[in-house]
Short mmCIF file of C-alpha atoms and ligand atoms in Angstrom, two decimals:
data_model
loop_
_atom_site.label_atom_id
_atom_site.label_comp_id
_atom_site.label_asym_id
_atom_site.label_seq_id
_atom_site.Cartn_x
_atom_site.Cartn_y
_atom_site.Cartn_z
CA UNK C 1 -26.69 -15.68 -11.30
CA UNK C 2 -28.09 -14.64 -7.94
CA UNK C 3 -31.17 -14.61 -6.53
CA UNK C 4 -33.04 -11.83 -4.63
CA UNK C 5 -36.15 -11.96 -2.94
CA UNK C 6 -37.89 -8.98 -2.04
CA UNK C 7 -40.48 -9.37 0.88
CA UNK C 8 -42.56 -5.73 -0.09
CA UNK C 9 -46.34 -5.19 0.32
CA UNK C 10 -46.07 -1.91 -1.92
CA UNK C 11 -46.49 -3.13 -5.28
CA UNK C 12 -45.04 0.08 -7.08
CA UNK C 13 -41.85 -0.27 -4.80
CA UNK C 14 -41.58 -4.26 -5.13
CA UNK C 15 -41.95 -3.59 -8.48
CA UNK C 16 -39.24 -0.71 -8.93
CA UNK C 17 -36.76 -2.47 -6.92
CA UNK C 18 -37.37 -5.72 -9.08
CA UNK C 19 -36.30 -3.32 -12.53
CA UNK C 20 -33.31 -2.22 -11.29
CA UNK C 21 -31.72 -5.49 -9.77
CA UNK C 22 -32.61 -7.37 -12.89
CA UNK C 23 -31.27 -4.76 -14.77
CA UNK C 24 -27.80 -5.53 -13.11
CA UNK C 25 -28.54 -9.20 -14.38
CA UNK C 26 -30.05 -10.32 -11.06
CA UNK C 27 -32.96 -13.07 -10.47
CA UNK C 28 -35.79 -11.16 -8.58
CA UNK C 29 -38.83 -12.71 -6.56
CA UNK C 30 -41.16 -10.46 -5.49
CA UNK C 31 -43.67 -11.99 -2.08
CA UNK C 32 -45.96 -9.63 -0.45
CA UNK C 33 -46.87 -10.20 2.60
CA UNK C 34 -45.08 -12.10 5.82
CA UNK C 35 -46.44 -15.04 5.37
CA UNK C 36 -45.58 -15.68 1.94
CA UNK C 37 -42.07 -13.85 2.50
CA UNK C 38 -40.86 -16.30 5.43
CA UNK C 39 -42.09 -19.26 3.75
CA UNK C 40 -40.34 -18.12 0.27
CA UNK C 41 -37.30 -17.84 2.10
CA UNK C 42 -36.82 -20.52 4.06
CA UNK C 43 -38.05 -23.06 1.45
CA UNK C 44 -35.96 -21.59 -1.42
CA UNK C 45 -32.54 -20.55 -1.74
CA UNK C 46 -31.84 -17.16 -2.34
CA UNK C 47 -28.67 -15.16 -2.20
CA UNK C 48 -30.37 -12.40 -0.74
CA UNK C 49 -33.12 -10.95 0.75
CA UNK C 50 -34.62 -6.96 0.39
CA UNK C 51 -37.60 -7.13 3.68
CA UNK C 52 -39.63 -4.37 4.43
CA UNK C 53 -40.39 -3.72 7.99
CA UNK C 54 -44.44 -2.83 7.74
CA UNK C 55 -46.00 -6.01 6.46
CA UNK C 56 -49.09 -7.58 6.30
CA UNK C 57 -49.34 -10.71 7.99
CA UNK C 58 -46.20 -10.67 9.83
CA UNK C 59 -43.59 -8.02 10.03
CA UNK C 60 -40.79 -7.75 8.90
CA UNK C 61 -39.43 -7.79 12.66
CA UNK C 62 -40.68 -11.29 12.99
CA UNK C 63 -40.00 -12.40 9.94
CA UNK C 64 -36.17 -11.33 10.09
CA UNK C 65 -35.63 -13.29 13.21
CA UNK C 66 -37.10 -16.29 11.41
CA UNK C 67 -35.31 -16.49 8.57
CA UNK C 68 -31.90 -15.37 10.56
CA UNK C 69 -32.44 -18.81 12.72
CA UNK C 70 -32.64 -21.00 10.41
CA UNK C 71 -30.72 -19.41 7.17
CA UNK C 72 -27.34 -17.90 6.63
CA UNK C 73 -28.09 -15.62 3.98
CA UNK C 74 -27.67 -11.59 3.76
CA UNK C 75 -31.17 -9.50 5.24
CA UNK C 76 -30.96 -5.78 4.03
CA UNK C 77 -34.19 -4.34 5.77
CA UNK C 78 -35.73 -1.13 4.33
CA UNK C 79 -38.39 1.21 6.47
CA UNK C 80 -40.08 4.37 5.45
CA UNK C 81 -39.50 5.51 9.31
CA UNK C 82 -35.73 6.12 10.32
CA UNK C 83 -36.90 5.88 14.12
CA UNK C 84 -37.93 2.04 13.24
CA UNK C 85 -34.12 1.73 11.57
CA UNK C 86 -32.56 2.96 14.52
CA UNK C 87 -34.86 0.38 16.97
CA UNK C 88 -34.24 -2.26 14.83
CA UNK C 89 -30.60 -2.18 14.98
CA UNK C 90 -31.08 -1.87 18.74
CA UNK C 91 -32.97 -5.17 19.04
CA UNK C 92 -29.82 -6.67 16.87
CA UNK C 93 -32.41 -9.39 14.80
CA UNK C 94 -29.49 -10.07 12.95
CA UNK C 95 -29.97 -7.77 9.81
CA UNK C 96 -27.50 -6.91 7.55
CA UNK C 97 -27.78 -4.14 6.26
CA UNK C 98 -30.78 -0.97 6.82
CA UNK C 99 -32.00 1.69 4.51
CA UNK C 100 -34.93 4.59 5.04
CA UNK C 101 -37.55 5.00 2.47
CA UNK C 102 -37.53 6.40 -0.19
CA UNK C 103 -33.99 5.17 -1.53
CA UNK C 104 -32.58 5.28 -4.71
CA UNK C 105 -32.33 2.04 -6.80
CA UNK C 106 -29.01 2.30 -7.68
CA UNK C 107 -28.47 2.63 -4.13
CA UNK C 108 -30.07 -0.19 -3.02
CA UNK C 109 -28.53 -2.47 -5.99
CA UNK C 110 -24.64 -0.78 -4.76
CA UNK C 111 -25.76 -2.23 -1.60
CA UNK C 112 -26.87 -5.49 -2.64
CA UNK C 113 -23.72 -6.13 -4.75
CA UNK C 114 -21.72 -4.85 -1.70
CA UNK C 115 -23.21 -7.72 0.79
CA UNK C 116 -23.16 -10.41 -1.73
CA UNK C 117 -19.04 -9.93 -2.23
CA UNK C 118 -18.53 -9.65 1.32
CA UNK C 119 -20.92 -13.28 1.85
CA UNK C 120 -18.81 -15.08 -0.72
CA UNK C 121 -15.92 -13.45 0.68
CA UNK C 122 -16.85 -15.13 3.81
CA UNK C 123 -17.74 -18.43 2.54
CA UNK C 124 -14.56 -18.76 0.48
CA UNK C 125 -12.67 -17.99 3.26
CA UNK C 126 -14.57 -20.63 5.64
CA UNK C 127 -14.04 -23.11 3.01
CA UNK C 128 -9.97 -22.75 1.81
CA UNK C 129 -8.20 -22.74 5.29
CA UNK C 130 -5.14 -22.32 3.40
CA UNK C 131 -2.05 -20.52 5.51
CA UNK C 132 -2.67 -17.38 4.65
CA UNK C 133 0.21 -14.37 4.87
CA UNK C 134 -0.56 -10.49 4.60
CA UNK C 135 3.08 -8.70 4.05
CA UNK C 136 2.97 -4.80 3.70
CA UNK C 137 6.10 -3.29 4.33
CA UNK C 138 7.07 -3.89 7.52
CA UNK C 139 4.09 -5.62 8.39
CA UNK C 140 3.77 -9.41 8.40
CA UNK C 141 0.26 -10.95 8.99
CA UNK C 142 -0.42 -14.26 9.70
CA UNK C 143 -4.25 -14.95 9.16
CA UNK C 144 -4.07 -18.96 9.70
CA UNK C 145 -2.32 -18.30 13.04
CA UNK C 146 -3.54 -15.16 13.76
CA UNK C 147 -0.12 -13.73 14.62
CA UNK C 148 0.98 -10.34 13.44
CA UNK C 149 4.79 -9.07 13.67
CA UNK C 150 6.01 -5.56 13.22
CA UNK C 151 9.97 -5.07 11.53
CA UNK C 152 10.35 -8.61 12.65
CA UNK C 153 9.06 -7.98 16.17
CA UNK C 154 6.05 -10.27 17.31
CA UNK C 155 3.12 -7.97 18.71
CA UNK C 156 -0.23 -9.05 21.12
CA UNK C 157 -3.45 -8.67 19.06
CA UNK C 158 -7.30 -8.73 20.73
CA UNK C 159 -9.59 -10.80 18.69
CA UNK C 160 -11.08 -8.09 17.48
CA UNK C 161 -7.97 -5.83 16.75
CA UNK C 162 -6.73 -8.73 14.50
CA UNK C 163 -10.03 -8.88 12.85
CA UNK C 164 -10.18 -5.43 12.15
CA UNK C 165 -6.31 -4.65 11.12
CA UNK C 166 -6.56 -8.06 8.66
CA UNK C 167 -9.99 -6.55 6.91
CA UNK C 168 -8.48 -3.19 6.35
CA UNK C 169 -5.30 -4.66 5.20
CA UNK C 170 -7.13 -6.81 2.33
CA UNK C 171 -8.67 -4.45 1.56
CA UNK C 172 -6.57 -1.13 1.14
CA UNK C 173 -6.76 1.95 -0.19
CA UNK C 174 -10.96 1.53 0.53
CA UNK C 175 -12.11 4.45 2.73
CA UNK C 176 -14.41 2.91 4.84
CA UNK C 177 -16.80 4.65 7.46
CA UNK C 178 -16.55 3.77 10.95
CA UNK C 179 -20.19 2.50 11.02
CA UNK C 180 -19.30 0.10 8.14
CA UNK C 181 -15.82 -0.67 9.77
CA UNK C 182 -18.10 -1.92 12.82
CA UNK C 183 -21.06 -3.89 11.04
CA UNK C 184 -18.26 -5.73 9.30
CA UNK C 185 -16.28 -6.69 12.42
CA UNK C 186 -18.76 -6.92 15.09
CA UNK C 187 -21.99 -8.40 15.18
CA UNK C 188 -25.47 -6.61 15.63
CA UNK C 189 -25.67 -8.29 19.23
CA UNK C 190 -22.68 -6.89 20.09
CA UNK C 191 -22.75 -4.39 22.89
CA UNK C 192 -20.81 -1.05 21.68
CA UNK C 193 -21.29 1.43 19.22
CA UNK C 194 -19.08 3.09 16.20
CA UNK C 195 -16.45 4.51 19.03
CA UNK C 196 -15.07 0.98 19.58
CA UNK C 197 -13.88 1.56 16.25
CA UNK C 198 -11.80 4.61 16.69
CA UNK C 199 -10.90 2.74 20.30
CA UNK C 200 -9.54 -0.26 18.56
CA UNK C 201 -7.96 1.77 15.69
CA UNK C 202 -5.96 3.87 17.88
CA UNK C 203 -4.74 0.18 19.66
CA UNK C 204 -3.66 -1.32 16.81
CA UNK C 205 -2.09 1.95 16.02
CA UNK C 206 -0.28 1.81 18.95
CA UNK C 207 1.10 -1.70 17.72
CA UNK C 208 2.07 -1.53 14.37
CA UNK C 209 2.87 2.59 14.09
CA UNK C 210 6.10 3.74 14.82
CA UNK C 211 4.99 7.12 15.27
CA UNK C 212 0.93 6.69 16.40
CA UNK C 213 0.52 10.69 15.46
CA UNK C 214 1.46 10.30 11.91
CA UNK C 215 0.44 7.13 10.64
CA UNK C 216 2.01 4.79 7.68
CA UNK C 217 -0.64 2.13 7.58
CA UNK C 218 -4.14 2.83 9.00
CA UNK C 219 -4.65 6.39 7.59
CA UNK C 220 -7.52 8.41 8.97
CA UNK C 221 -9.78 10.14 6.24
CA UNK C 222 -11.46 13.54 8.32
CA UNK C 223 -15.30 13.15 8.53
CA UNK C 224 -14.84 10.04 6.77
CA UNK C 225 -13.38 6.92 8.17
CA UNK C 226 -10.68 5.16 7.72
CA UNK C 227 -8.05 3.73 5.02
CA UNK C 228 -4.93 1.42 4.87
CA UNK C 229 -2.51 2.73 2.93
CA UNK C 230 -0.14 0.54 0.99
CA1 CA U 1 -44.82 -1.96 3.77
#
């Protein structure tokens, strides 16, 4: 069973948030203030962590860097200003996830089940090295070597162009946005914004399409994002 730990001042909200996740069978914690929060969390082990941004003691700014030095567990900050969203993901503290005030519960609990899969996805993956081959039609990945041929043909893949073509091809026929597309590949101190996406998509594109204009493999879905077909 997993444990959350919600870091929320607003008792009515901390309290809201705490029905709903245990109501999908999660263990909730509920600190409110800074102080309490950081210490919570980087005494205890939790599998997850909901922080507001305005808190008493120490904010949620400050309290996000903490816990991202010295724990590798997923953040999903939550502010009642979107102006504070969009400067926190500017200062990249290392956040996973952010969501404006007022949300809806079910939203926030789609989100926390969303970044727990992708953390154990992560961890299994750092712990079974094993030689690991993606084959879609014509498409051969190699994920232990990082090489990717095309009808037999070896192509040249940018870190980040393997990254990206290997995520959507585990995980086809998933529309996913371009902002998601680049939280997942690139870190928050990364320099670049959601058109690095559609820059690296058309690359890899380029690589593994035999006709770039009509694609067989990294469909894009208008006003959407983007899906790999299989
Ligand atoms: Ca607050």
């Amino acid at each position: 069973m997993s444990r959350i730990l919600i870091i929320e001042d607003e008792e009515a909200i901390a309290d809201l948030e705490k029905d709903y996740l245990e109501l999908s069978d999660f263990t909730v914690e509920i600190a409110s203030d800074g102080i309490e929060g950081e210490k919570k969390a980087l005494s205890e082990d939790y599998d997850l962590i909901v922080l507001d941004l305005m808190l008493p003691g120490k904010d949620g700014f400050e309290v996000c860097r903490s816990i991202r030095d010295k724990k590798n567990v997923p953040i999903l900050m939550v502010s009642a200003k979107k102006d504070d969203i969009d400067k926190i993901r500017g200062l990249g503290l290392g956040a996973d996830d952010y969501m404006t005030k007022p949300f809806s519960p079910s939203e926030l609990v789609a989100r926390v089940k969303a970044h727990l899969a992708r953390y154990e996805r992560l961890v299994n993956t750092n712990a079974k090295p094993e030689n690991k081959i993606i084959e879609i039609r014509g498409l051969k990945i190699d994920k232990t070597a990082r090489r990717v041929w095309v009808d037999g043909e070896e192509k040249q893949f940018t870190t980040k162009e393997f990254d990206l073509l290997t995520f959507l091809a585990e995980n086809p026929n998933h529309v996913y946005t371009k902002d998601e597309l680049f939280r997942e590949i690139w870190d928050m101190e990364s320099i670049g914004d959601i058109a690095t996406v559609t820059v690296h998509i058309k690359k890899i594109r380029e690589k593994i399409e035999f006709d770039s204009s009509n694609p067989q493999y990294i469909e894009t879905i208008w006003g959407v994002g983007y899906r790999f077909k299989i």
